[in-house]
mmCIF file with all atom_site columns, C-alpha atoms in Angstrom:
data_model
loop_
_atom_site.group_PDB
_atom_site.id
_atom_site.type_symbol
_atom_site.label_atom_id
_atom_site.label_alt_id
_atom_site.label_comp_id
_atom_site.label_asym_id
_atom_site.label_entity_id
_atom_site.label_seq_id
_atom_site.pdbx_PDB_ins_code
_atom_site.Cartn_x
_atom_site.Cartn_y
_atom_site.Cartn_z
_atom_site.occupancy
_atom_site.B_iso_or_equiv
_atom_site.pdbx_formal_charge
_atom_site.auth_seq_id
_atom_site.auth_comp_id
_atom_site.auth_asym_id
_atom_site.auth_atom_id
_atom_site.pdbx_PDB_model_num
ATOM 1   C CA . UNK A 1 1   ? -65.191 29.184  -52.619  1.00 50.00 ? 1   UNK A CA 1
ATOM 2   C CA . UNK A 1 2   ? -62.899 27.966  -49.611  1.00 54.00 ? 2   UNK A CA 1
ATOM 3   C CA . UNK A 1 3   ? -64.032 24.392  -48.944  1.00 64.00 ? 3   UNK A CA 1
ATOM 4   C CA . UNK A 1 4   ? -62.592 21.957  -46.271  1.00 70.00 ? 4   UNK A CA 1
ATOM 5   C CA . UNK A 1 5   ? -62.800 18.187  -45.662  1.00 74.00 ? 5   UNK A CA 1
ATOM 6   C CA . UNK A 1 6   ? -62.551 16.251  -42.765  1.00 78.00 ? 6   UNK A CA 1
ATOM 7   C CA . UNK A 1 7   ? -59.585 14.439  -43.877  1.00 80.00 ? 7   UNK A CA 1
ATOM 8   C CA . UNK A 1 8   ? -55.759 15.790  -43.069  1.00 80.00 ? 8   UNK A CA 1
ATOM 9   C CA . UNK A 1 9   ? -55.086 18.578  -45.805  1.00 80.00 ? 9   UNK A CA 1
ATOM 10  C CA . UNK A 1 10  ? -51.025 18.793  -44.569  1.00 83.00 ? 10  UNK A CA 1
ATOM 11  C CA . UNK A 1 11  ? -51.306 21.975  -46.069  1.00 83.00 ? 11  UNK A CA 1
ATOM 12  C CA . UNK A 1 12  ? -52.339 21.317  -49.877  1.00 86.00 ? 12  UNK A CA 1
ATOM 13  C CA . UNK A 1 13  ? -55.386 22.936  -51.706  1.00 88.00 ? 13  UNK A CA 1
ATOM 14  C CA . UNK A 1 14  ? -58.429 20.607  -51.008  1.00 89.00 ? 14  UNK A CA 1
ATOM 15  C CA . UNK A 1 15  ? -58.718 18.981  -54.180  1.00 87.00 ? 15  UNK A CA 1
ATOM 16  C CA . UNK A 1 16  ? -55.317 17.984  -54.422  1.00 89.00 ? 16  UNK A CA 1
ATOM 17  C CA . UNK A 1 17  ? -55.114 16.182  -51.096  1.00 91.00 ? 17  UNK A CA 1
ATOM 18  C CA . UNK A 1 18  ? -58.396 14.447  -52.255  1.00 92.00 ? 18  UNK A CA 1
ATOM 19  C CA . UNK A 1 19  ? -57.286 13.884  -55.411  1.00 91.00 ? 19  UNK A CA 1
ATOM 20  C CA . UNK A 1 20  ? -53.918 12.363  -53.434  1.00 93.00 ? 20  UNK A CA 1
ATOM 21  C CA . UNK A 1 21  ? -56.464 10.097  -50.941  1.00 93.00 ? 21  UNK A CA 1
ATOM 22  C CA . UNK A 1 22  ? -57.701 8.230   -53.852  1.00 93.00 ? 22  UNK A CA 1
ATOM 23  C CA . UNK A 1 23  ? -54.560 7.516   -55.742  1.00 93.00 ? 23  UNK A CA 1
ATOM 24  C CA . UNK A 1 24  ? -53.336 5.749   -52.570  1.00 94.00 ? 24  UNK A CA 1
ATOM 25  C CA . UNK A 1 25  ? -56.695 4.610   -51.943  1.00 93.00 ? 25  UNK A CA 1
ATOM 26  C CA . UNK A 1 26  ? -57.324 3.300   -55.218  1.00 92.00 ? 26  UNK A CA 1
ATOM 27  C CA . UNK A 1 27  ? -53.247 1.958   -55.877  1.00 93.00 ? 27  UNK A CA 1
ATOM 28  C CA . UNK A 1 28  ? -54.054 0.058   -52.867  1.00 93.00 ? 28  UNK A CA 1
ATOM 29  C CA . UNK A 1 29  ? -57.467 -1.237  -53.150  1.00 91.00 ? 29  UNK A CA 1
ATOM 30  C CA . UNK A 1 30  ? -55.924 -2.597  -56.597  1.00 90.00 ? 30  UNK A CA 1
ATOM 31  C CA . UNK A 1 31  ? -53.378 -4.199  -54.866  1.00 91.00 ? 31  UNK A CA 1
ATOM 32  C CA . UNK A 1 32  ? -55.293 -6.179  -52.070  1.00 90.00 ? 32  UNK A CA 1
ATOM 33  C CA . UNK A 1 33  ? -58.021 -7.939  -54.642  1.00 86.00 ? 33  UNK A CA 1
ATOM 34  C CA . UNK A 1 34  ? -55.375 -8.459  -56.909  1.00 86.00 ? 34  UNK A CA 1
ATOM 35  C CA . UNK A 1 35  ? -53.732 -10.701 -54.216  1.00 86.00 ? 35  UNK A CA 1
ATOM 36  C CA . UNK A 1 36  ? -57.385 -11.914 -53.347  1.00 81.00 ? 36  UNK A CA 1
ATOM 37  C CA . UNK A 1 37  ? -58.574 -13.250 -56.947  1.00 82.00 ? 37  UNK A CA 1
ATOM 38  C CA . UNK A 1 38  ? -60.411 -16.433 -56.724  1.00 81.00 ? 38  UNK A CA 1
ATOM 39  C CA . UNK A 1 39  ? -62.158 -18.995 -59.541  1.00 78.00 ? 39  UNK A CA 1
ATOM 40  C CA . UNK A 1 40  ? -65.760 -17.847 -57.798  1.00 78.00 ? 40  UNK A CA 1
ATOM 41  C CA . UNK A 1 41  ? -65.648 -14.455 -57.084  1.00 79.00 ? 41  UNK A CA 1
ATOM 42  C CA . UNK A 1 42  ? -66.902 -13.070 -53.871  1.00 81.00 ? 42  UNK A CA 1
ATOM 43  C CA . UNK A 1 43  ? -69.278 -9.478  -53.681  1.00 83.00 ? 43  UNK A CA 1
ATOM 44  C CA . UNK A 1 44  ? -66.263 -7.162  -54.345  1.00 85.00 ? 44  UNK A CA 1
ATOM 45  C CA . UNK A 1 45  ? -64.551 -9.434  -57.378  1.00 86.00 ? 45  UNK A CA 1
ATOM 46  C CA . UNK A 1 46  ? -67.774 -9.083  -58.758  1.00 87.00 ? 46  UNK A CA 1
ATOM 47  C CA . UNK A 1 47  ? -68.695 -5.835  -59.128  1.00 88.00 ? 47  UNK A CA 1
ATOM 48  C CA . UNK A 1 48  ? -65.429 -4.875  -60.010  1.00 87.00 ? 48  UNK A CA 1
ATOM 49  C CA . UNK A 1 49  ? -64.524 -7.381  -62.809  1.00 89.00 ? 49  UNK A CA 1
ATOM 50  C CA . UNK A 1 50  ? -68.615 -5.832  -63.472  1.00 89.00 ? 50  UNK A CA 1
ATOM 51  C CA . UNK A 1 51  ? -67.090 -2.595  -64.182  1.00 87.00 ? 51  UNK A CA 1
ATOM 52  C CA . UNK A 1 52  ? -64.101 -3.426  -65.708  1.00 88.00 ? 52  UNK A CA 1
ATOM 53  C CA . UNK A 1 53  ? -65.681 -5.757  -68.448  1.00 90.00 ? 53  UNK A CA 1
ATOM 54  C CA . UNK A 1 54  ? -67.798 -2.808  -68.973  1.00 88.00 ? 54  UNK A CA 1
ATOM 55  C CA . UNK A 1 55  ? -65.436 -0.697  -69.648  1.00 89.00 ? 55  UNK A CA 1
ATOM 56  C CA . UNK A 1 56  ? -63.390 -3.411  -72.052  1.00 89.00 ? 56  UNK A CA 1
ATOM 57  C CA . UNK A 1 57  ? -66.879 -3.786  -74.013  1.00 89.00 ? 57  UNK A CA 1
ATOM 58  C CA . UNK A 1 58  ? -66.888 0.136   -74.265  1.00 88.00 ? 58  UNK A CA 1
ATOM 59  C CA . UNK A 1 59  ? -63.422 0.291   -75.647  1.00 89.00 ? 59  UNK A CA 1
ATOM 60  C CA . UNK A 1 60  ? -63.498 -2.280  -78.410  1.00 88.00 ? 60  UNK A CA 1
ATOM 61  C CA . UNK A 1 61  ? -67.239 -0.796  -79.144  1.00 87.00 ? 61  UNK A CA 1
ATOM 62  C CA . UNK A 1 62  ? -65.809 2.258   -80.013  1.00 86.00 ? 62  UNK A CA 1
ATOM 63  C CA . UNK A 1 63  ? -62.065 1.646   -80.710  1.00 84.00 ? 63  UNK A CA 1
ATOM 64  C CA . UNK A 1 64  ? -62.522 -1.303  -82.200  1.00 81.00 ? 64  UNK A CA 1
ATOM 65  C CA . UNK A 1 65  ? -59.374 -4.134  -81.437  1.00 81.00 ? 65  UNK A CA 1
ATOM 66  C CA . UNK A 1 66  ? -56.815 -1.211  -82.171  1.00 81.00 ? 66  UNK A CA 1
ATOM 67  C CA . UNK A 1 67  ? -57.939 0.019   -78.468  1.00 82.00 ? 67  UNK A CA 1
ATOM 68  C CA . UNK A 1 68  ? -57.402 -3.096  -76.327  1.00 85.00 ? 68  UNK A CA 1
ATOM 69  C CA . UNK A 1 69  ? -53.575 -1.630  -75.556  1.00 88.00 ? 69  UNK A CA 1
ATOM 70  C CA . UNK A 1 70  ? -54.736 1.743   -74.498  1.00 90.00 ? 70  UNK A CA 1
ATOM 71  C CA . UNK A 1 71  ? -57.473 0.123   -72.234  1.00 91.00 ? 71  UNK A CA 1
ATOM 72  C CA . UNK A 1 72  ? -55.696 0.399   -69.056  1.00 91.00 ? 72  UNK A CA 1
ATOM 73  C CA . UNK A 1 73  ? -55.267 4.085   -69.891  1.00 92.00 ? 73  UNK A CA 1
ATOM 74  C CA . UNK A 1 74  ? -59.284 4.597   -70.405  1.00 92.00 ? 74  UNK A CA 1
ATOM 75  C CA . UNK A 1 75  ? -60.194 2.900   -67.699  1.00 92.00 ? 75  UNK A CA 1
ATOM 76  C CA . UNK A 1 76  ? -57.276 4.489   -65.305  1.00 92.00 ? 76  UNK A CA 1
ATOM 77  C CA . UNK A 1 77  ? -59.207 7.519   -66.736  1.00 90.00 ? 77  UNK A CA 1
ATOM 78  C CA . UNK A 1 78  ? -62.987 6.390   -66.054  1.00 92.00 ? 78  UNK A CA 1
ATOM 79  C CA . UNK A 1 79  ? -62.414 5.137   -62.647  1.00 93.00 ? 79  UNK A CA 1
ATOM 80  C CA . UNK A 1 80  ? -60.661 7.714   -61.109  1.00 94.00 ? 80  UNK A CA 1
ATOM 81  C CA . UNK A 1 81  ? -63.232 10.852  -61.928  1.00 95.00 ? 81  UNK A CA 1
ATOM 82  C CA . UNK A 1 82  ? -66.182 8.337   -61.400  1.00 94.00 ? 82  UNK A CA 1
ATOM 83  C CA . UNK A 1 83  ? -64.505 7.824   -57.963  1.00 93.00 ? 83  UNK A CA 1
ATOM 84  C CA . UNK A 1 84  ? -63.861 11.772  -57.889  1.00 93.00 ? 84  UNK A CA 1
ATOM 85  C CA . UNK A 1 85  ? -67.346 12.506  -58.473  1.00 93.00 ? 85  UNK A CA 1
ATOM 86  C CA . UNK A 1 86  ? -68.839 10.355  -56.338  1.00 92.00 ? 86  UNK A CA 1
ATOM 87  C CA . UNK A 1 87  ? -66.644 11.287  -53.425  1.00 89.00 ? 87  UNK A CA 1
ATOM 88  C CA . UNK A 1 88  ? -69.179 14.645  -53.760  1.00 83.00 ? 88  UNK A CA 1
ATOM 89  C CA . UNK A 1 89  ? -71.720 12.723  -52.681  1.00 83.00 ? 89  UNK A CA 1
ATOM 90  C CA . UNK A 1 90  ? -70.148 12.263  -48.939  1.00 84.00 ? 90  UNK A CA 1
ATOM 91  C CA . UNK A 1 91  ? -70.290 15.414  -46.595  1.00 79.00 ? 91  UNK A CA 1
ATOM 92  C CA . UNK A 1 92  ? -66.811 16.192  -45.374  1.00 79.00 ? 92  UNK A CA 1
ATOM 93  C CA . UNK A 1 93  ? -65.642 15.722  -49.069  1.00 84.00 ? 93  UNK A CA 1
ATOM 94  C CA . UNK A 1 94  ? -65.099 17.858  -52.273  1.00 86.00 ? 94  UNK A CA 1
ATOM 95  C CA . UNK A 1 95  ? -65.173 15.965  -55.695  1.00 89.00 ? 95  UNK A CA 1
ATOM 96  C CA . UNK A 1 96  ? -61.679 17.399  -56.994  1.00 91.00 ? 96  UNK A CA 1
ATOM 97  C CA . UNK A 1 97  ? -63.660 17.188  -60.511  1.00 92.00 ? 97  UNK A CA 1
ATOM 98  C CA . UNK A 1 98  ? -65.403 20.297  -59.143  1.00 90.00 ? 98  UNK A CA 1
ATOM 99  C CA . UNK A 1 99  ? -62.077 22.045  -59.374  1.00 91.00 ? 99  UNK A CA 1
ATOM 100 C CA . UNK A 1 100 ? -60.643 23.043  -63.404  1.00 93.00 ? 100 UNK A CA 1
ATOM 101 C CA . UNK A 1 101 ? -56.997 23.108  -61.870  1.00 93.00 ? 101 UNK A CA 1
ATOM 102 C CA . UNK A 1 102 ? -58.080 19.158  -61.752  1.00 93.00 ? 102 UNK A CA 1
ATOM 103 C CA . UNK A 1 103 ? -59.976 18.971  -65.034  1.00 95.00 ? 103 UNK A CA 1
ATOM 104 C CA . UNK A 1 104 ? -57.715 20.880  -67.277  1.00 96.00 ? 104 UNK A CA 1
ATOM 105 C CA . UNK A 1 105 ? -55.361 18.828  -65.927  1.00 94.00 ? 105 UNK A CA 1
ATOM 106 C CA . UNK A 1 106 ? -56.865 15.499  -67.009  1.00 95.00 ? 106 UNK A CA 1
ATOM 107 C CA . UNK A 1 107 ? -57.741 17.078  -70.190  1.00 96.00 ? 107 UNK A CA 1
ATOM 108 C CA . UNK A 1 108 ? -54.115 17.687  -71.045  1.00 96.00 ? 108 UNK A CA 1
ATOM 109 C CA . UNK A 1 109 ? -52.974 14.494  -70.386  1.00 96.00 ? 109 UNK A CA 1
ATOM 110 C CA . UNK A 1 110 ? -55.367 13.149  -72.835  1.00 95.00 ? 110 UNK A CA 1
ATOM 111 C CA . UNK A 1 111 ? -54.728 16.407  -75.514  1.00 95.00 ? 111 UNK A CA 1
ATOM 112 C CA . UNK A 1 112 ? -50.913 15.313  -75.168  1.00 96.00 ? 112 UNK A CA 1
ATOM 113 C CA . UNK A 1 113 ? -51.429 11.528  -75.436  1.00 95.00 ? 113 UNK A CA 1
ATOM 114 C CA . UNK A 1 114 ? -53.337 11.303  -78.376  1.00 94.00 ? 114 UNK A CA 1
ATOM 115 C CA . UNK A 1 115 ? -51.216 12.944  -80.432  1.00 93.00 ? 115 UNK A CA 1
ATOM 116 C CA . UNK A 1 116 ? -48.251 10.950  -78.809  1.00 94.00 ? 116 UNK A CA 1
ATOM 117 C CA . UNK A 1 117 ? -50.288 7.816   -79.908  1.00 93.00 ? 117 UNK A CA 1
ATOM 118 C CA . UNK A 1 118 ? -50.898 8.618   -83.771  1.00 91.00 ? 118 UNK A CA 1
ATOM 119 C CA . UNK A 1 119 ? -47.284 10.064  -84.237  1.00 93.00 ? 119 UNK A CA 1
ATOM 120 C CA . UNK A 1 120 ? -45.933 6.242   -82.705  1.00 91.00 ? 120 UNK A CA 1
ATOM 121 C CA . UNK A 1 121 ? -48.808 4.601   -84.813  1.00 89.00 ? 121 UNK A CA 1
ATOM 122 C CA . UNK A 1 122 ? -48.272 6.375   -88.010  1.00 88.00 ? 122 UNK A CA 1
ATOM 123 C CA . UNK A 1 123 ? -44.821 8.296   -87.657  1.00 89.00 ? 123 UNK A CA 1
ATOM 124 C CA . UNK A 1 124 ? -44.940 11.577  -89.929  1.00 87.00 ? 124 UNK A CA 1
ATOM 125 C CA . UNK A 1 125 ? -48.167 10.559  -91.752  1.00 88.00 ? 125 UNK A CA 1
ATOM 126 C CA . UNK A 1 126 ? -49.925 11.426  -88.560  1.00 87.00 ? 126 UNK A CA 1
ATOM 127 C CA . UNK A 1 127 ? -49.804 14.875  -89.725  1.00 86.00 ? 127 UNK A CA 1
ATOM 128 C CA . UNK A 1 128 ? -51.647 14.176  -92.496  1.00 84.00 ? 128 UNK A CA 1
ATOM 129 C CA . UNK A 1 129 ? -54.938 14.171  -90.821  1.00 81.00 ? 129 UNK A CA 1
ATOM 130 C CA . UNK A 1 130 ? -54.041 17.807  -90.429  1.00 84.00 ? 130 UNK A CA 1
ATOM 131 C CA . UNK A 1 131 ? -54.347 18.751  -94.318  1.00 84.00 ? 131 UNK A CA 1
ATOM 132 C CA . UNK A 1 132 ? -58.050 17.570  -95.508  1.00 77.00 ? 132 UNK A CA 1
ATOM 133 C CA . UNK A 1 133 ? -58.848 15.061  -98.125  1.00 77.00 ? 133 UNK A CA 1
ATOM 134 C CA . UNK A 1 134 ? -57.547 16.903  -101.102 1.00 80.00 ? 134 UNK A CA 1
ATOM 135 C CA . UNK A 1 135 ? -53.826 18.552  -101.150 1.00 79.00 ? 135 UNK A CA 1
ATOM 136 C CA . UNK A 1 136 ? -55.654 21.760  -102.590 1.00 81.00 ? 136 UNK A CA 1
ATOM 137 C CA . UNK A 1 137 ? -57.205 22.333  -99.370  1.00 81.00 ? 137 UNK A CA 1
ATOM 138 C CA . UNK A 1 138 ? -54.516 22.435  -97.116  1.00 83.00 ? 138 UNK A CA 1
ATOM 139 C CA . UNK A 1 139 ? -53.518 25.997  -96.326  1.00 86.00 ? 139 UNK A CA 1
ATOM 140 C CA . UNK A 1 140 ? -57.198 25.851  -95.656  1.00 86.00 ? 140 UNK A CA 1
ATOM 141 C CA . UNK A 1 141 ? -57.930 22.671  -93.408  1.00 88.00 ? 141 UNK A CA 1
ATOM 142 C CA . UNK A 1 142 ? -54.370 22.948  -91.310  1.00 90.00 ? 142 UNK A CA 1
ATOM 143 C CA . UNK A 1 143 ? -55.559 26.018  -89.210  1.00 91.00 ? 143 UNK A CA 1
ATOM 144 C CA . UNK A 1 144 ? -59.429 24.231  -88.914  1.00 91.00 ? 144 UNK A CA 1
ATOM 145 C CA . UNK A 1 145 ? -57.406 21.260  -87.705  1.00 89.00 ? 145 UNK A CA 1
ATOM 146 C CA . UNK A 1 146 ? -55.294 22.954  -85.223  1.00 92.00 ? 146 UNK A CA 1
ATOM 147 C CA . UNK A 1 147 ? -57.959 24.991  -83.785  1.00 93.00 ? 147 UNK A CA 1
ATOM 148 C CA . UNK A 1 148 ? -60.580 22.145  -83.901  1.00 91.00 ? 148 UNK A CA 1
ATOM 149 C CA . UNK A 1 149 ? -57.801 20.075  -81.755  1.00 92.00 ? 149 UNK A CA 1
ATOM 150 C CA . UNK A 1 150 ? -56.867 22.764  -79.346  1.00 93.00 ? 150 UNK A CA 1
ATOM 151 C CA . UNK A 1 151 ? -60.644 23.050  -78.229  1.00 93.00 ? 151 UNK A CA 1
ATOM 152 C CA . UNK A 1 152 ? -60.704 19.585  -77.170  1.00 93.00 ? 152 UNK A CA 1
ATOM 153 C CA . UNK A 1 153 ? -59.054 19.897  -73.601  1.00 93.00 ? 153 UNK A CA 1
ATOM 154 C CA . UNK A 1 154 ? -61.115 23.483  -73.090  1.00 94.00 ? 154 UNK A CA 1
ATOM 155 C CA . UNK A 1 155 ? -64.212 21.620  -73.947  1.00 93.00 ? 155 UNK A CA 1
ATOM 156 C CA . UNK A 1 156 ? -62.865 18.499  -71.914  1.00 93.00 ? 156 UNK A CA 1
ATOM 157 C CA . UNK A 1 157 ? -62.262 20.541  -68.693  1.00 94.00 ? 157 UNK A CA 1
ATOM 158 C CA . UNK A 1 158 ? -65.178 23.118  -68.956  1.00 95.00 ? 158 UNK A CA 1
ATOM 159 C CA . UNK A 1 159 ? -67.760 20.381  -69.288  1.00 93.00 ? 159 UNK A CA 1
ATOM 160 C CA . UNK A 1 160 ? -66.684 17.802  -66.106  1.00 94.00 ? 160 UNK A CA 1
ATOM 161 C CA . UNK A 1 161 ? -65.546 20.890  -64.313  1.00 94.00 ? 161 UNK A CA 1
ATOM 162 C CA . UNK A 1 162 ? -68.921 22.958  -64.669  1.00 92.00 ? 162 UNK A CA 1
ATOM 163 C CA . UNK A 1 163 ? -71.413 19.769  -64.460  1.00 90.00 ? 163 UNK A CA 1
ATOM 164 C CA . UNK A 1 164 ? -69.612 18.937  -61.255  1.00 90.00 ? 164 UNK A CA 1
ATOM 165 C CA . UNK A 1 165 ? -69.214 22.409  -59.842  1.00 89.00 ? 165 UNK A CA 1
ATOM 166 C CA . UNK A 1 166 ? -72.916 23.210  -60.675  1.00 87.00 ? 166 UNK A CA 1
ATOM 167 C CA . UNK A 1 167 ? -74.226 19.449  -59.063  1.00 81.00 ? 167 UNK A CA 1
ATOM 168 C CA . UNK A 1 168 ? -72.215 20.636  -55.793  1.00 82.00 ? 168 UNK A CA 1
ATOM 169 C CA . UNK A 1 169 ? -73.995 24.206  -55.425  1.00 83.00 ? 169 UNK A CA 1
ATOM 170 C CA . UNK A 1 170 ? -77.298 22.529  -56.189  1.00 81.00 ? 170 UNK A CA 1
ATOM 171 C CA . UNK A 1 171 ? -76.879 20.572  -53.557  1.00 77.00 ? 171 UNK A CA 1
ATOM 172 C CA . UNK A 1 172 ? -75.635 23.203  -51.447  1.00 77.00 ? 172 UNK A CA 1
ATOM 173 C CA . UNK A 1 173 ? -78.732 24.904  -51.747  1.00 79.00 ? 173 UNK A CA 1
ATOM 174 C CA . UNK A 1 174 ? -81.222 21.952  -51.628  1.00 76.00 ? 174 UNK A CA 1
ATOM 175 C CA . UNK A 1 175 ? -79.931 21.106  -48.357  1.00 72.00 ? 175 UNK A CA 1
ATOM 176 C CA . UNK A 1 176 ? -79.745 24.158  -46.821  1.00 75.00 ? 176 UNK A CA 1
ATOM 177 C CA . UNK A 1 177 ? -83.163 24.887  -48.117  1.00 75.00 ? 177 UNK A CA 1
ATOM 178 C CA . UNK A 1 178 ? -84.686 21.327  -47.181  1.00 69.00 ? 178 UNK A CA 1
ATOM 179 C CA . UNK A 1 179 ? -82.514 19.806  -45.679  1.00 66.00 ? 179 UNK A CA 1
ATOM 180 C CA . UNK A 1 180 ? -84.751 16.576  -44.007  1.00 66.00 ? 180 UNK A CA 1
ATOM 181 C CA . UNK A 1 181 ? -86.781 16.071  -47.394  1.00 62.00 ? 181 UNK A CA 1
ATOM 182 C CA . UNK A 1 182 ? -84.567 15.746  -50.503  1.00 60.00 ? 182 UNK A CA 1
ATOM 183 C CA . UNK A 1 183 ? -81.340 13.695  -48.990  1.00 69.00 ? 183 UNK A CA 1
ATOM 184 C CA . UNK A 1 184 ? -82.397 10.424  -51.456  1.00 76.00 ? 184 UNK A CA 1
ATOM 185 C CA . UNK A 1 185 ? -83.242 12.489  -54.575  1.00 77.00 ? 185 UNK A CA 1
ATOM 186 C CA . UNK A 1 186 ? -80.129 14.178  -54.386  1.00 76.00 ? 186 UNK A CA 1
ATOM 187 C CA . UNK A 1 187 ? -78.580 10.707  -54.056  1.00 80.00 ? 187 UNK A CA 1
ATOM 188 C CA . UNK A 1 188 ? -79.967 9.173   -56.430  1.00 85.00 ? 188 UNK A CA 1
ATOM 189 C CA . UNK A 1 189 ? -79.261 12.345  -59.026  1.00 83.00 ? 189 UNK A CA 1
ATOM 190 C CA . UNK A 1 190 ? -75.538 12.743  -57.225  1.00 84.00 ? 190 UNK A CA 1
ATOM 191 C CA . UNK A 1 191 ? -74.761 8.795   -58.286  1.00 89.00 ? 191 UNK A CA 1
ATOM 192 C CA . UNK A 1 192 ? -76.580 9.513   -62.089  1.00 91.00 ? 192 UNK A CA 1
ATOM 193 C CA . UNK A 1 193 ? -74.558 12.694  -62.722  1.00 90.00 ? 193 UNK A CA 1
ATOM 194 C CA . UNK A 1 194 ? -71.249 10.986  -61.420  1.00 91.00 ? 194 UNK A CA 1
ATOM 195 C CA . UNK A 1 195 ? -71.908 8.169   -63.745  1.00 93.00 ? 195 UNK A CA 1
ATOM 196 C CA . UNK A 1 196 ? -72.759 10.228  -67.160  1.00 94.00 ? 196 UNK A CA 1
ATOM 197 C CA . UNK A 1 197 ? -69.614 12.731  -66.652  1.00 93.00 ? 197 UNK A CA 1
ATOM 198 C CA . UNK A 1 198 ? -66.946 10.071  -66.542  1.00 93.00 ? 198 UNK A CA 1
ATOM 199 C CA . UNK A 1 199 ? -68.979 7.908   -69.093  1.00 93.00 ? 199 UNK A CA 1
ATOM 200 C CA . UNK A 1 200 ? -68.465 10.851  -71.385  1.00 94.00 ? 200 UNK A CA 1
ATOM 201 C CA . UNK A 1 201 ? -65.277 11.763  -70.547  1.00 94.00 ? 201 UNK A CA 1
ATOM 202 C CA . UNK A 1 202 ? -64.024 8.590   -71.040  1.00 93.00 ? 202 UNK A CA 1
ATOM 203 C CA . UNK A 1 203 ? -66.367 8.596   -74.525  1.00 93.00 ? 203 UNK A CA 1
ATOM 204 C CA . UNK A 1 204 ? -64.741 11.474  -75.840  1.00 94.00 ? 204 UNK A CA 1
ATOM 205 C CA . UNK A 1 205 ? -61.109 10.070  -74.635  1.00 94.00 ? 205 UNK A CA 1
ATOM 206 C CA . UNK A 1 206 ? -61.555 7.266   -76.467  1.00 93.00 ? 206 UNK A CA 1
ATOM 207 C CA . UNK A 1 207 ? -63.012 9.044   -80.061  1.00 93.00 ? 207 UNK A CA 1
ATOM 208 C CA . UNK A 1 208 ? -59.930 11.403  -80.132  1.00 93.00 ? 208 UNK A CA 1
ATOM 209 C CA . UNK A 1 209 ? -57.483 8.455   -79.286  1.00 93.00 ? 209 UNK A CA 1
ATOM 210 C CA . UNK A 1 210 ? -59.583 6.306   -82.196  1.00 89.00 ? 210 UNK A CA 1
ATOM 211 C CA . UNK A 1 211 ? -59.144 9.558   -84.555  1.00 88.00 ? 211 UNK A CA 1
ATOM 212 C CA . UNK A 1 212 ? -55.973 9.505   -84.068  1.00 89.00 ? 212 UNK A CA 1
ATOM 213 C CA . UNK A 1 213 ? -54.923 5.826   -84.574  1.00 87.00 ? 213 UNK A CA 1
ATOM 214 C CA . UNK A 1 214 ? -57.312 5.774   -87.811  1.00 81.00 ? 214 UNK A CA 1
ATOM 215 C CA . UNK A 1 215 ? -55.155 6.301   -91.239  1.00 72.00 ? 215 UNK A CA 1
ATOM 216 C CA . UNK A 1 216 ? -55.344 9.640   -92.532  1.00 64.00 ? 216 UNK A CA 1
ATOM 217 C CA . UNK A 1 217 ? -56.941 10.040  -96.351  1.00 60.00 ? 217 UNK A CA 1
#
């Protein structure tokens, strides 16, 4: 499927220039309210220091105080494909989350970085989680483990990239089959889905980065 937005492409694939638009549009939004913090906050503070507490509560729920370093990575992560999906929601635009170039992509970053995390938490013990509970079952466990780890960025990627790229022909069709009677529905199912695939995303980065900081037995 050859889509096109109504933004300058200068020549990149579709979801790439998007995916460029809201780096800069997010690197700078961050940098204008960071300048504009006050004691009260106004509409905008608001919501966002909403959303980031939110996301803080989420990673010491499931992290426990071990997380609260890796939080600006989670909620880099959560931000930017909530920000992705949503961007589905405005004609002209393509989520890049509908794209697995994007999504395997994000789910190798994570793959990679958790297992950077528990070799600098634990050094060579990290590779203990690797070999079971008892030293007899280790030629076993060791291929489980290394398969069971390898499936997380397929199963990363697959899921946000076919949730998002199934929402988007939905719509597709919807509209073009009614278009003047389901525009809010859509909506409000457009802002829902949006919201559960980078809640879970995020969910899942944070279990495999809490595996991997937990001591292995």
């Amino acid at each position: 499927m050859h889509a096109s937005i109504f933004l300058p492409q200068f020549g990149l694939p579709v979801h790439t220039a998007v995916m460029l638009y809201i780096i800069i549009g997010l690197t700078g939004f961050s940098f204008i309210i960071s300048k504009r913090l006050q004691l009260v906050p106004g509409n905008t503070q608001g919501i966002v220091e909403l959303l980031i507490s939110g996301i803080e509560n989420l990673v010491h729920d499931t992290m426990g105080h071990h997380g609260k370093k890796y939080f600006p990575f989670i909620a880099t992560f959560g931000i930017y494909i909530l920000i992705s999906n949503l961007l589905g929601l405005i004609p002209g635009l393509v989520p890049p989350t509908a794209n697995l170039n994007t999504t395997a992509g994000l789910a190798i970053i994570v793959f990679v970085t958790t297992h950077i995390i528990g070799v600098k938490e634990h050094g060579i013990k990290y590779f203990k989680h690797f070999m079971g509970p008892v030293w007899w079952l280790t030629p076993l466990m060791i291929p489980i483990e290394i398969i069971g780890h390898l499936s997380r960025p397929l199963s990363l990627s697959l899921r946000l990239f076919g949730n998002m790229m199934g929402h988007e022909l939905i719509v597709a069709v919807l509209l073009f089959l009614v278009p003047y009677l389901l525009p809010i529905p859509i909506l409000v199912l457009g802002i829902m889905v949006s919201f559960i695939q980078a809640f879970i995303f995020s969910l899942l980065t944070m279990m495999y980065i809490g595996g991997a900081l937990e001591e292995a037995h």
